[in-house]
Amino acid sequence: LASASLTSLENHPWRRAFKDATSPPRSGLLEATLSVHESDRSGPKAIPSHHIRFLAHNQTLVWLSHAGGVDNLAKHADVVLGALRKASTSLDALGFVIDSDARLAGKCLERRGAELREILSYHDWSVPTSWTPGQVEGVPPTGVFVMPNCRDPGTLEDLLVACGGHVYPSLHGAAHSIVSSRESLIREFDERDRHEISKPAGPLKATLAIMGAFLKPGKTIQTTLEDHRWVSEATLLLPELQPLVRFLGTLLRS
């Protein structure tokens, strides 16, 4: 996540930089890769368009870029920062948001900190003196938020289910009831069928999916999150969301 002064969104240098961004990174920092045509199967591939979002508000432009998993975080940061270095605009802030999954936030960040430091240093970005989950520091401001609250194990789904439970309490109750009875439901599952629901975040993901399917049958969960009241003025006031709201506010106002 990064912010910059807003010009024309369609003609913004970041959009042009994104079109040239490829993965694996061209810098060769994490993987030795030559810049070749995208059609060359052995060369770098374009970042999928659905992994990039541009959000504009007042005089701020926010670039959201999905790494496709925490294991890809450092490599993806290399790709994005490498592309943005070529753009005729500078970043005002840079933030990373990752899931802690089954680990405590500090332990989760310890595993990624060294890689991120290497990437930031390579791209001449100010490297924070410490990787404290949820803390923004440095010039330009930089920080890492570890879902769900920079403290406890969990994922983004913890926050989304909290939002859904607030605005759709009956639907949440029904979805939660189904997922709570999963032991009786999965008796007919084979090992492959059980794989996802058996993960630490499986029950929460299932609860979220059931609610999303009811609100938007046949559509992706992203569609219902955008079209319905999951994120609103009311849910942004929920205690569960306050650590994330504070982090983003500090990052974007710095």
GROMACS .gro file of C-alpha atoms in nm:
model
  254
    1LEU     CA    1   0.000   0.000   0.000
    2ALA     CA    2   0.131   0.344  -0.087
    3SER     CA    3   0.003   0.698  -0.122
    4ALA     CA    4   0.084   0.977  -0.362
    5SER     CA    5  -0.058   1.309  -0.479
    6LEU     CA    6  -0.355   1.254  -0.706
    7THR     CA    7  -0.346   1.366  -1.069
    8SER     CA    8  -0.558   1.204  -1.339
    9LEU     CA    9  -0.611   0.846  -1.227
   10GLU     CA   10  -0.621   0.702  -1.578
   11ASN     CA   11  -0.301   0.882  -1.681
   12HIS     CA   12  -0.120   0.851  -1.351
   13PRO     CA   13   0.240   0.728  -1.382
   14TRP     CA   14   0.160   0.442  -1.147
   15ARG     CA   15  -0.076   0.292  -1.402
   16ARG     CA   16   0.195   0.304  -1.665
   17ALA     CA   17   0.441   0.156  -1.417
   18PHE     CA   18   0.199  -0.126  -1.339
   19LYS     CA   19   0.171  -0.219  -1.707
   20ASP     CA   20   0.548  -0.270  -1.712
   21ALA     CA   21   0.564  -0.458  -1.380
   22THR     CA   22   0.646  -0.826  -1.409
   23SER     CA   23   0.693  -1.118  -1.175
   24PRO     CA   24   0.950  -1.262  -1.099
   25PRO     CA   25   1.123  -0.927  -1.041
   26ARG     CA   26   1.360  -0.790  -1.302
   27SER     CA   27   1.609  -0.673  -1.041
   28GLY     CA   28   1.738  -1.027  -0.997
   29LEU     CA   29   1.759  -0.970  -0.623
   30LEU     CA   30   1.567  -1.281  -0.526
   31GLU     CA   31   1.575  -1.460  -0.860
   32ALA     CA   32   1.815  -1.415  -1.152
   33THR     CA   33   1.575  -1.322  -1.431
   34LEU     CA   34   1.636  -1.137  -1.755
   35SER     CA   35   1.387  -0.887  -1.895
   36VAL     CA   36   1.226  -1.076  -2.182
   37HIS     CA   37   0.897  -1.058  -2.367
   38GLU     CA   38   0.596  -1.167  -2.163
   39SER     CA   39   0.514  -1.437  -2.413
   40ASP     CA   40   0.840  -1.613  -2.329
   41ARG     CA   41   0.725  -1.881  -2.083
   42SER     CA   42   1.065  -1.885  -1.911
   43GLY     CA   43   1.065  -1.510  -1.849
   44PRO     CA   44   0.881  -1.272  -1.618
   45LYS     CA   45   0.501  -1.267  -1.624
   46ALA     CA   46   0.273  -0.967  -1.594
   47ILE     CA   47   0.112  -0.918  -1.253
   48PRO     CA   48  -0.256  -1.021  -1.287
   49SER     CA   49  -0.477  -0.715  -1.317
   50HIS     CA   50  -0.706  -0.840  -1.040
   51HIS     CA   51  -0.409  -0.822  -0.800
   52ILE     CA   52  -0.391  -0.444  -0.839
   53ARG     CA   53  -0.640  -0.180  -0.721
   54PHE     CA   54  -0.618   0.198  -0.736
   55LEU     CA   55  -0.825   0.395  -0.485
   56ALA     CA   56  -0.860   0.774  -0.498
   57HIS     CA   57  -0.983   1.001  -0.219
   58ASN     CA   58  -0.943   1.378  -0.205
   59GLN     CA   59  -0.580   1.440  -0.300
   60THR     CA   60  -0.457   1.092  -0.214
   61LEU     CA   61  -0.408   0.797  -0.447
   62VAL     CA   62  -0.365   0.455  -0.290
   63TRP     CA   63  -0.216   0.159  -0.478
   64LEU     CA   64  -0.320  -0.179  -0.337
   65SER     CA   65  -0.118  -0.472  -0.465
   66HIS     CA   66  -0.190  -0.834  -0.371
   67ALA     CA   67   0.120  -1.052  -0.340
   68GLY     CA   68  -0.075  -1.376  -0.376
   69GLY     CA   69   0.036  -1.517  -0.041
   70VAL     CA   70   0.275  -1.426   0.237
   71ASP     CA   71   0.548  -1.645   0.090
   72ASN     CA   72   0.549  -1.417  -0.215
   73LEU     CA   73   0.558  -1.094  -0.014
   74ALA     CA   74   0.925  -1.002  -0.054
   75LYS     CA   75   0.940  -1.098  -0.422
   76HIS     CA   76   0.624  -0.905  -0.495
   77ALA     CA   77   0.754  -0.599  -0.309
   78ASP     CA   78   1.064  -0.617  -0.526
   79VAL     CA   79   0.845  -0.619  -0.838
   80VAL     CA   80   0.627  -0.326  -0.731
   81LEU     CA   81   0.906  -0.106  -0.594
   82GLY     CA   82   1.115  -0.176  -0.902
   83ALA     CA   83   0.829  -0.066  -1.126
   84LEU     CA   84   0.752   0.245  -0.923
   85ARG     CA   85   1.114   0.357  -0.928
   86LYS     CA   86   1.065   0.410  -1.302
   87ALA     CA   87   0.754   0.624  -1.254
   88SER     CA   88   0.779   1.002  -1.256
   89THR     CA   89   0.631   1.034  -0.906
   90SER     CA   90   0.751   0.951  -0.559
   91LEU     CA   91   0.581   0.751  -0.288
   92ASP     CA   92   0.467   0.924   0.030
   93ALA     CA   93   0.424   0.607   0.237
   94LEU     CA   94   0.457   0.231   0.214
   95GLY     CA   95   0.276  -0.034   0.415
   96PHE     CA   96   0.252  -0.412   0.418
   97VAL     CA   97  -0.049  -0.608   0.545
   98ILE     CA   98  -0.004  -0.979   0.614
   99ASP     CA   99  -0.190  -1.257   0.795
  100SER     CA  100  -0.041  -1.406   1.109
  101ASP     CA  101  -0.233  -1.732   1.054
  102ALA     CA  102  -0.156  -1.963   1.349
  103ARG     CA  103   0.144  -1.765   1.478
  104LEU     CA  104   0.171  -1.466   1.706
  105ALA     CA  105   0.217  -1.140   1.515
  106GLY     CA  106   0.576  -1.085   1.630
  107LYS     CA  107   0.685  -1.434   1.531
  108CYS     CA  108   0.513  -1.400   1.195
  109LEU     CA  109   0.698  -1.077   1.120
  110GLU     CA  110   1.033  -1.220   1.229
  111ARG     CA  111   1.011  -1.468   0.942
  112ARG     CA  112   0.961  -1.192   0.682
  113GLY     CA  113   1.159  -0.902   0.826
  114ALA     CA  114   1.499  -0.990   0.683
  115GLU     CA  115   1.363  -1.033   0.330
  116LEU     CA  116   1.172  -0.706   0.346
  117ARG     CA  117   1.477  -0.519   0.476
  118GLU     CA  118   1.682  -0.652   0.186
  119ILE     CA  119   1.420  -0.542  -0.068
  120LEU     CA  120   1.372  -0.195   0.080
  121SER     CA  121   1.744  -0.134   0.103
  122TYR     CA  122   1.798  -0.246  -0.255
  123HIS     CA  123   1.538   0.001  -0.379
  124ASP     CA  124   1.684   0.286  -0.169
  125TRP     CA  125   1.384   0.294   0.061
  126SER     CA  126   1.423   0.396   0.425
  127VAL     CA  127   1.448   0.074   0.627
  128PRO     CA  128   1.271   0.083   0.967
  129THR     CA  129   1.496   0.034   1.268
  130SER     CA  130   1.260  -0.234   1.393
  131TRP     CA  131   0.973  -0.437   1.257
  132THR     CA  132   0.711  -0.377   1.525
  133PRO     CA  133   0.369  -0.497   1.408
  134GLY     CA  134   0.135  -0.203   1.358
  135GLN     CA  135   0.403   0.064   1.407
  136VAL     CA  136   0.470   0.328   1.140
  137GLU     CA  137   0.812   0.492   1.137
  138GLY     CA  138   1.078   0.639   0.913
  139VAL     CA  139   1.081   0.893   0.629
  140PRO     CA  140   0.891   0.812   0.415
  141PRO     CA  141   0.662   0.636   0.667
  142THR     CA  142   0.679   0.259   0.653
  143GLY     CA  143   0.501  -0.009   0.852
  144VAL     CA  144   0.371  -0.364   0.864
  145PHE     CA  145   0.028  -0.461   0.992
  146VAL     CA  146  -0.018  -0.824   1.093
  147MET     CA  147  -0.378  -0.944   1.079
  148PRO     CA  148  -0.600  -0.945   1.268
  149ASN     CA  149  -0.475  -0.701   1.535
  150CYS     CA  150  -0.091  -0.711   1.539
  151ARG     CA  151  -0.110  -0.935   1.844
  152ASP     CA  152  -0.316  -1.253   1.813
  153PRO     CA  153  -0.300  -1.533   1.556
  154GLY     CA  154  -0.553  -1.494   1.278
  155THR     CA  155  -0.631  -1.362   0.932
  156LEU     CA  156  -0.827  -1.098   0.746
  157GLU     CA  157  -1.133  -1.321   0.780
  158ASP     CA  158  -1.141  -1.246   1.154
  159LEU     CA  159  -1.219  -0.883   1.073
  160LEU     CA  160  -1.456  -0.954   0.786
  161VAL     CA  161  -1.665  -1.197   0.991
  162ALA     CA  162  -1.679  -0.941   1.273
  163CYS     CA  163  -1.810  -0.685   1.024
  164GLY     CA  164  -2.062  -0.928   0.880
  165GLY     CA  165  -2.181  -1.031   1.223
  166HIS     CA  166  -2.248  -0.667   1.309
  167VAL     CA  167  -2.455  -0.574   1.003
  168TYR     CA  168  -2.608  -0.917   0.932
  169PRO     CA  169  -2.641  -1.081   1.276
  170SER     CA  170  -2.907  -1.338   1.179
  171LEU     CA  171  -2.722  -1.442   0.865
  172HIS     CA  172  -2.400  -1.467   1.065
  173GLY     CA  173  -2.573  -1.679   1.327
  174ALA     CA  174  -2.701  -1.920   1.065
  175ALA     CA  175  -2.362  -1.945   0.893
  176HIS     CA  176  -2.186  -1.992   1.226
  177SER     CA  177  -2.431  -2.269   1.321
  178ILE     CA  178  -2.355  -2.461   1.001
  179VAL     CA  179  -1.980  -2.428   1.045
  180SER     CA  180  -1.999  -2.523   1.414
  181SER     CA  181  -2.160  -2.853   1.314
  182ARG     CA  182  -1.887  -2.929   1.060
  183GLU     CA  183  -1.769  -3.243   1.242
  184SER     CA  184  -2.093  -3.417   1.151
  185LEU     CA  185  -2.092  -3.270   0.801
  186ILE     CA  186  -1.739  -3.373   0.705
  187ARG     CA  187  -1.788  -3.740   0.787
  188GLU     CA  188  -1.856  -3.798   0.418
  189PHE     CA  189  -1.545  -3.599   0.314
  190ASP     CA  190  -1.230  -3.767   0.196
  191GLU     CA  191  -0.884  -3.630   0.282
  192ARG     CA  192  -0.882  -3.392  -0.014
  193ASP     CA  193  -1.228  -3.258   0.077
  194ARG     CA  194  -1.116  -3.187   0.434
  195HIS     CA  195  -0.797  -3.004   0.337
  196GLU     CA  196  -0.921  -2.644   0.342
  197ILE     CA  197  -1.178  -2.665   0.623
  198SER     CA  198  -0.917  -2.829   0.847
  199LYS     CA  199  -0.679  -2.532   0.826
  200PRO     CA  200  -0.674  -2.290   1.123
  201ALA     CA  201  -0.862  -2.025   0.925
  202GLY     CA  202  -1.088  -2.281   0.755
  203PRO     CA  203  -1.396  -2.233   0.977
  204LEU     CA  204  -1.382  -1.853   0.948
  205LYS     CA  205  -1.334  -1.870   0.572
  206ALA     CA  206  -1.631  -2.107   0.549
  207THR     CA  207  -1.849  -1.877   0.761
  208LEU     CA  208  -1.756  -1.582   0.541
  209ALA     CA  209  -1.819  -1.783   0.224
  210ILE     CA  210  -2.166  -1.893   0.338
  211MET     CA  211  -2.266  -1.536   0.419
  212GLY     CA  212  -2.125  -1.410   0.091
  213ALA     CA  213  -2.301  -1.679  -0.112
  214PHE     CA  214  -2.634  -1.590   0.050
  215LEU     CA  215  -2.594  -1.218  -0.021
  216LYS     CA  216  -2.452  -1.264  -0.369
  217PRO     CA  217  -2.533  -1.614  -0.502
  218GLY     CA  218  -2.287  -1.731  -0.764
  219LYS     CA  219  -2.055  -1.432  -0.717
  220THR     CA  220  -1.712  -1.405  -0.558
  221ILE     CA  221  -1.671  -1.294  -0.199
  222GLN     CA  222  -1.500  -0.979  -0.328
  223THR     CA  223  -1.822  -0.881  -0.504
  224THR     CA  224  -2.038  -0.894  -0.194
  225LEU     CA  225  -1.774  -0.713   0.010
  226GLU     CA  226  -1.786  -0.428  -0.240
  227ASP     CA  227  -2.163  -0.425  -0.298
  228HIS     CA  228  -2.295  -0.469   0.055
  229ARG     CA  229  -2.247  -0.321   0.403
  230TRP     CA  230  -1.947  -0.517   0.527
  231VAL     CA  231  -1.729  -0.207   0.537
  232SER     CA  232  -1.919   0.103   0.644
  233GLU     CA  233  -1.904   0.387   0.894
  234ALA     CA  234  -2.067   0.155   1.147
  235THR     CA  235  -1.827  -0.136   1.106
  236LEU     CA  236  -1.521   0.090   1.102
  237LEU     CA  237  -1.609   0.173   1.463
  238LEU     CA  238  -1.598  -0.191   1.574
  239PRO     CA  239  -1.331  -0.265   1.838
  240GLU     CA  240  -1.193  -0.546   1.623
  241LEU     CA  241  -1.111  -0.299   1.345
  242GLN     CA  242  -0.954  -0.024   1.552
  243PRO     CA  243  -0.590  -0.147   1.530
  244LEU     CA  244  -0.611  -0.160   1.149
  245VAL     CA  245  -0.794   0.174   1.125
  246ARG     CA  246  -0.528   0.341   1.341
  247PHE     CA  247  -0.246   0.188   1.137
  248LEU     CA  248  -0.389   0.305   0.805
  249GLY     CA  249  -0.471   0.646   0.945
  250THR     CA  250  -0.117   0.694   1.072
  251LEU     CA  251   0.036   0.566   0.749
  252LEU     CA  252  -0.169   0.784   0.517
  253ARG     CA  253  -0.163   1.099   0.730
  254SER     CA  254   0.211   1.089   0.797
   0.00000   0.00000   0.00000
